Amino acid sequence: MISLKFQCPICHEELQENNSKVACTYCGEVEHAEWLCPNKHFVCEACRLAEPEEITLRVCNNTKSKDPFELANLIMHHPTFREHGKEHHLIVAPVIITALKNAGQITIDTRRNKIAIRRAKEMPYGICGSRGDCGAAVGVGIAISIITRATYLSNSERSLTIEATGRSLIDLAKRGGPRCCKESVYSSIQSALKFLNEKEMIHFSEPVWKCEFKDMEGCKKEDCNYY
C-alpha cells in the first residue's frame, strides 16, 4: 500500500486526511478538504493555483485582518512567492490599505487594491542595486497616493507621497546588508505606519512582528531586526 505524504504550503507540517468542509486560509472560501494541516491551514483549489497578483487580491479582498504584517506574511508563504523576487513589490500597498480599511482608519473601495498592484508591477527586479530604489519601499508611496488620491498635479498630497517613499527608502538603507525581500516588505510596512501616525492621518498601533522565513538562504540572522 502506497503511503501519501503532503506538506502544508504555509507551515510545512505534514497534512492529515480529512473529511469535512473547511474555510480557505487565504480567501475564506469553504470547500470540502480531503487533506488538512494540523494547524488548520487549508488552501482552496483557486488559491492553490493562483499567481502572485491573484493571491494578493484574493487575500486582501476577503480578509478582516487589521494587521498588515500578518497579511504580508500569509501572502509570502504562498508557493508562488520565491525567497526573493519582484512579486514582493506587489503586496506592500494592498496590505497597508486593507489593514487600515478593516481597522476603520480609512474608507476606500477594495477595487483600489488592483490599481495598487498595477502600479507596483511596473517596478523591475533588482532595482535596489541598479537604481538605488526598492519596489517594496515604493509600495509605501503607492499606498499614500491611493489613500490621498494624489496625482502629479496635486499639492500636499503629492508631497506626502514623495516624502513617504523617501522615508521608507532611508529606513531600508539604514538596515544595511545585501537585499532581503522579506525584510524590505516588513521595513516598508513599518515605515508607512510610522509616517501615517506622525502625520496624524491615522491613529494605529504598530504590531510587533518577527520573520517566519529564518531558514531562508542568505538570511541575515541577528543582523536583521525582524529575526
Coordinates of C-alpha atoms in Angstrom, one line a residue:
M1 CA 0.0 0.0 0.0
I2 CA 1.4 3.4 -1.0
S3 CA 1.6 6.0 1.8
L4 CA 1.0 9.5 0.6
K5 CA 2.6 12.4 2.4
F6 CA 2.0 16.1 1.6
Q7 CA 3.3 19.2 3.3
C8 CA 1.3 22.3 4.3
P9 CA 2.4 25.1 1.9
I10 CA 2.1 27.6 4.8
C11 CA 3.7 25.9 7.8
H12 CA 5.2 22.8 6.2
E13 CA 3.6 20.4 8.7
E14 CA 2.6 17.1 7.3
L15 CA -1.1 17.1 6.1
Q16 CA -3.6 14.7 7.6
E17 CA -6.5 13.0 6.0
N18 CA -9.8 14.9 6.5
N19 CA -13.4 14.5 5.6
S20 CA -15.1 17.9 6.3
K21 CA -15.6 21.3 4.8
V22 CA -13.0 23.9 5.8
A23 CA -12.5 27.6 5.1
C24 CA -9.5 28.5 2.9
T25 CA -6.8 30.3 4.9
Y26 CA -6.2 32.7 2.0
C27 CA -9.7 33.7 0.8
G28 CA -12.1 32.2 3.3
E29 CA -14.0 30.1 0.7
V30 CA -15.4 27.0 2.3
E31 CA -14.7 23.7 0.5
H32 CA -14.5 20.1 1.2
A33 CA -10.9 19.2 2.2
E34 CA -9.5 15.8 1.8
W35 CA -6.3 16.9 3.5
L36 CA -5.8 19.3 6.4
C37 CA -2.9 20.7 8.2
P38 CA -2.7 20.0 12.0
N39 CA -2.6 23.8 12.4
K40 CA -5.9 24.0 10.5
H41 CA -4.4 25.6 7.4
F42 CA -6.3 24.8 4.2
V43 CA -5.8 26.2 0.7
C44 CA -8.7 26.0 -1.8
E45 CA -8.1 25.0 -5.4
A46 CA -8.4 28.5 -6.7
C47 CA -5.8 29.9 -4.3
R48 CA -3.5 26.9 -4.8
L49 CA -3.3 27.7 -8.5
A50 CA -3.2 31.5 -8.1
E51 CA -0.3 33.6 -9.3
P52 CA 1.2 36.3 -7.0
E53 CA -1.1 39.1 -8.3
E54 CA -4.2 37.0 -7.9
I55 CA -3.4 35.6 -4.5
T56 CA -2.6 39.1 -3.2
L57 CA -6.0 40.2 -4.3
R58 CA -7.8 37.1 -3.0
V59 CA -6.4 37.7 0.4
C60 CA -6.8 41.4 0.6
N61 CA -10.3 41.5 -0.8
N62 CA -11.7 38.8 1.5
T63 CA -9.9 39.3 4.9
K64 CA -11.0 41.0 8.1
S65 CA -7.4 41.3 9.4
K66 CA -6.3 44.6 10.8
D67 CA -2.6 43.6 10.8
P68 CA -0.6 44.4 7.6
F69 CA 2.3 42.2 8.8
E70 CA 0.0 39.2 9.2
L71 CA -1.4 39.8 5.7
A72 CA 2.0 40.2 4.1
N73 CA 3.3 37.1 5.9
L74 CA 0.4 34.9 4.8
I75 CA 0.8 36.1 1.1
M76 CA 4.6 35.5 1.2
H77 CA 4.0 31.9 2.4
H78 CA 2.2 31.2 -0.9
P79 CA 4.2 28.8 -3.1
T80 CA 4.4 31.3 -5.9
F81 CA 6.4 33.7 -3.8
R82 CA 10.1 32.9 -4.0
E83 CA 12.6 33.7 -1.3
H84 CA 13.4 36.9 -3.2
G85 CA 11.7 38.4 -6.3
K86 CA 9.8 41.3 -7.7
E87 CA 6.5 39.7 -6.7
H88 CA 7.2 41.2 -3.2
H89 CA 6.7 44.6 -4.7
L90 CA 3.0 43.8 -5.3
I91 CA 1.9 43.3 -1.7
V92 CA 3.0 46.3 0.4
A93 CA 0.4 48.8 -0.8
P94 CA -2.6 46.4 -0.7
V95 CA -1.8 45.1 2.8
I96 CA -1.4 48.6 4.2
I97 CA -4.6 49.8 2.5
T98 CA -6.6 46.7 3.5
A99 CA -5.5 46.7 7.2
L100 CA -6.3 50.4 7.6
K101 CA -9.6 49.9 6.0
N102 CA -10.5 46.9 8.2
A103 CA -9.4 48.9 11.3
G104 CA -11.8 51.8 10.3
Q105 CA -8.9 54.2 9.8
I106 CA -9.7 54.9 6.1
T107 CA -12.7 54.5 3.8
I108 CA -11.7 53.0 0.5
D109 CA -13.1 50.7 -2.2
T110 CA -11.3 47.3 -2.4
R111 CA -11.0 47.8 -6.1
R112 CA -8.2 50.2 -5.4
N113 CA -6.1 47.2 -4.5
K114 CA -6.0 46.2 -8.1
I115 CA -4.8 49.7 -9.0
A116 CA -2.1 49.5 -6.4
I117 CA -0.8 46.2 -7.8
R118 CA -0.9 47.5 -11.4
R119 CA 1.4 50.4 -10.3
A120 CA 3.7 48.1 -8.4
K121 CA 4.1 45.7 -11.4
E122 CA 5.9 48.5 -13.2
M123 CA 8.9 48.2 -10.9
P124 CA 11.6 45.9 -12.3
Y125 CA 13.6 43.2 -10.4
G126 CA 16.9 44.2 -8.8
I127 CA 16.4 48.0 -8.9
C128 CA 17.6 48.3 -5.3
G129 CA 21.1 47.7 -6.5
S130 CA 20.9 49.1 -10.0
R131 CA 18.8 52.3 -9.4
G132 CA 19.0 52.8 -5.6
D133 CA 15.3 52.2 -5.4
C134 CA 13.2 49.4 -3.9
G135 CA 9.8 48.2 -5.2
A136 CA 8.6 47.4 -1.6
A137 CA 9.5 51.0 -0.5
V138 CA 7.8 52.4 -3.5
G139 CA 4.8 50.4 -2.4
V140 CA 4.5 52.8 0.5
G141 CA 4.3 55.7 -1.9
I142 CA 1.7 53.9 -3.9
A143 CA -0.4 53.3 -0.7
I144 CA -0.2 57.0 0.3
S145 CA -1.0 58.1 -3.2
I146 CA -4.1 55.9 -3.3
I147 CA -5.2 56.9 0.2
T148 CA -4.8 60.7 -0.5
R149 CA -5.8 60.4 -4.2
A150 CA -2.6 62.2 -5.2
T151 CA -1.8 63.0 -8.8
Y152 CA 1.2 64.8 -10.4
L153 CA -0.9 68.0 -10.2
S154 CA -1.7 67.6 -6.5
N155 CA -0.1 69.9 -3.9
S156 CA 0.2 68.5 -0.4
E157 CA -0.9 65.0 -1.5
R158 CA 1.9 64.7 -4.0
S159 CA 4.4 65.9 -1.4
L160 CA 3.2 63.4 1.2
T161 CA 3.5 60.6 -1.4
I162 CA 7.1 61.5 -2.3
E163 CA 8.1 62.0 1.4
A164 CA 6.6 58.7 2.4
T165 CA 8.6 56.8 -0.3
G166 CA 11.8 58.7 0.6
R167 CA 11.5 57.9 4.3
S168 CA 10.8 54.2 3.5
L169 CA 14.0 54.1 1.3
I170 CA 16.1 55.7 4.0
D171 CA 14.8 53.3 6.7
L172 CA 15.6 50.4 4.4
A173 CA 19.1 51.8 3.6
K174 CA 19.9 52.0 7.3
R175 CA 19.3 48.3 7.8
G176 CA 22.3 47.5 5.6
G177 CA 23.4 44.2 4.2
P178 CA 22.5 42.5 0.9
R179 CA 18.9 42.6 -0.1
C180 CA 16.3 40.5 1.6
C181 CA 12.8 40.9 0.0
K182 CA 11.1 39.8 3.2
E183 CA 12.9 42.4 5.3
S184 CA 12.1 45.0 2.7
V185 CA 8.4 44.3 2.9
Y186 CA 8.4 44.3 6.7
S187 CA 10.5 47.5 6.8
S188 CA 8.3 49.3 4.3
I189 CA 5.1 48.5 6.2
Q190 CA 6.6 49.7 9.4
S191 CA 7.8 52.9 7.8
A192 CA 4.3 53.5 6.3
L193 CA 2.6 53.1 9.7
K194 CA 5.1 55.3 11.4
F195 CA 4.7 58.0 8.7
L196 CA 0.9 58.0 8.7
N197 CA 0.8 58.2 12.5
E198 CA 3.3 61.1 12.6
K199 CA 1.2 63.0 10.0
E200 CA -1.9 62.2 12.1
M201 CA -3.5 60.7 9.1
I202 CA -4.3 57.6 11.2
H203 CA -4.1 56.5 14.9
F204 CA -2.9 53.0 14.6
S205 CA -0.8 50.9 17.0
E206 CA 2.1 49.3 15.1
P207 CA 2.1 45.5 15.5
V208 CA 5.3 43.8 16.7
W209 CA 6.3 41.1 14.2
K210 CA 9.0 38.6 13.8
C211 CA 10.0 37.0 10.5
E212 CA 8.9 33.5 9.8
F213 CA 11.4 32.8 7.0
K214 CA 14.5 32.3 9.1
D215 CA 15.6 29.2 7.2
M216 CA 15.9 31.1 4.0
E217 CA 19.3 31.1 2.2
G218 CA 21.0 34.4 2.8
C219 CA 19.1 35.3 6.0
K220 CA 21.0 38.0 7.9
K221 CA 20.1 36.3 11.2
E222 CA 20.9 38.6 14.2
D223 CA 21.8 41.5 11.8
C224 CA 18.1 41.8 10.9
N225 CA 15.6 43.5 13.3
Y226 CA 12.9 41.0 12.4
Y227 CA 14.9 37.9 13.1

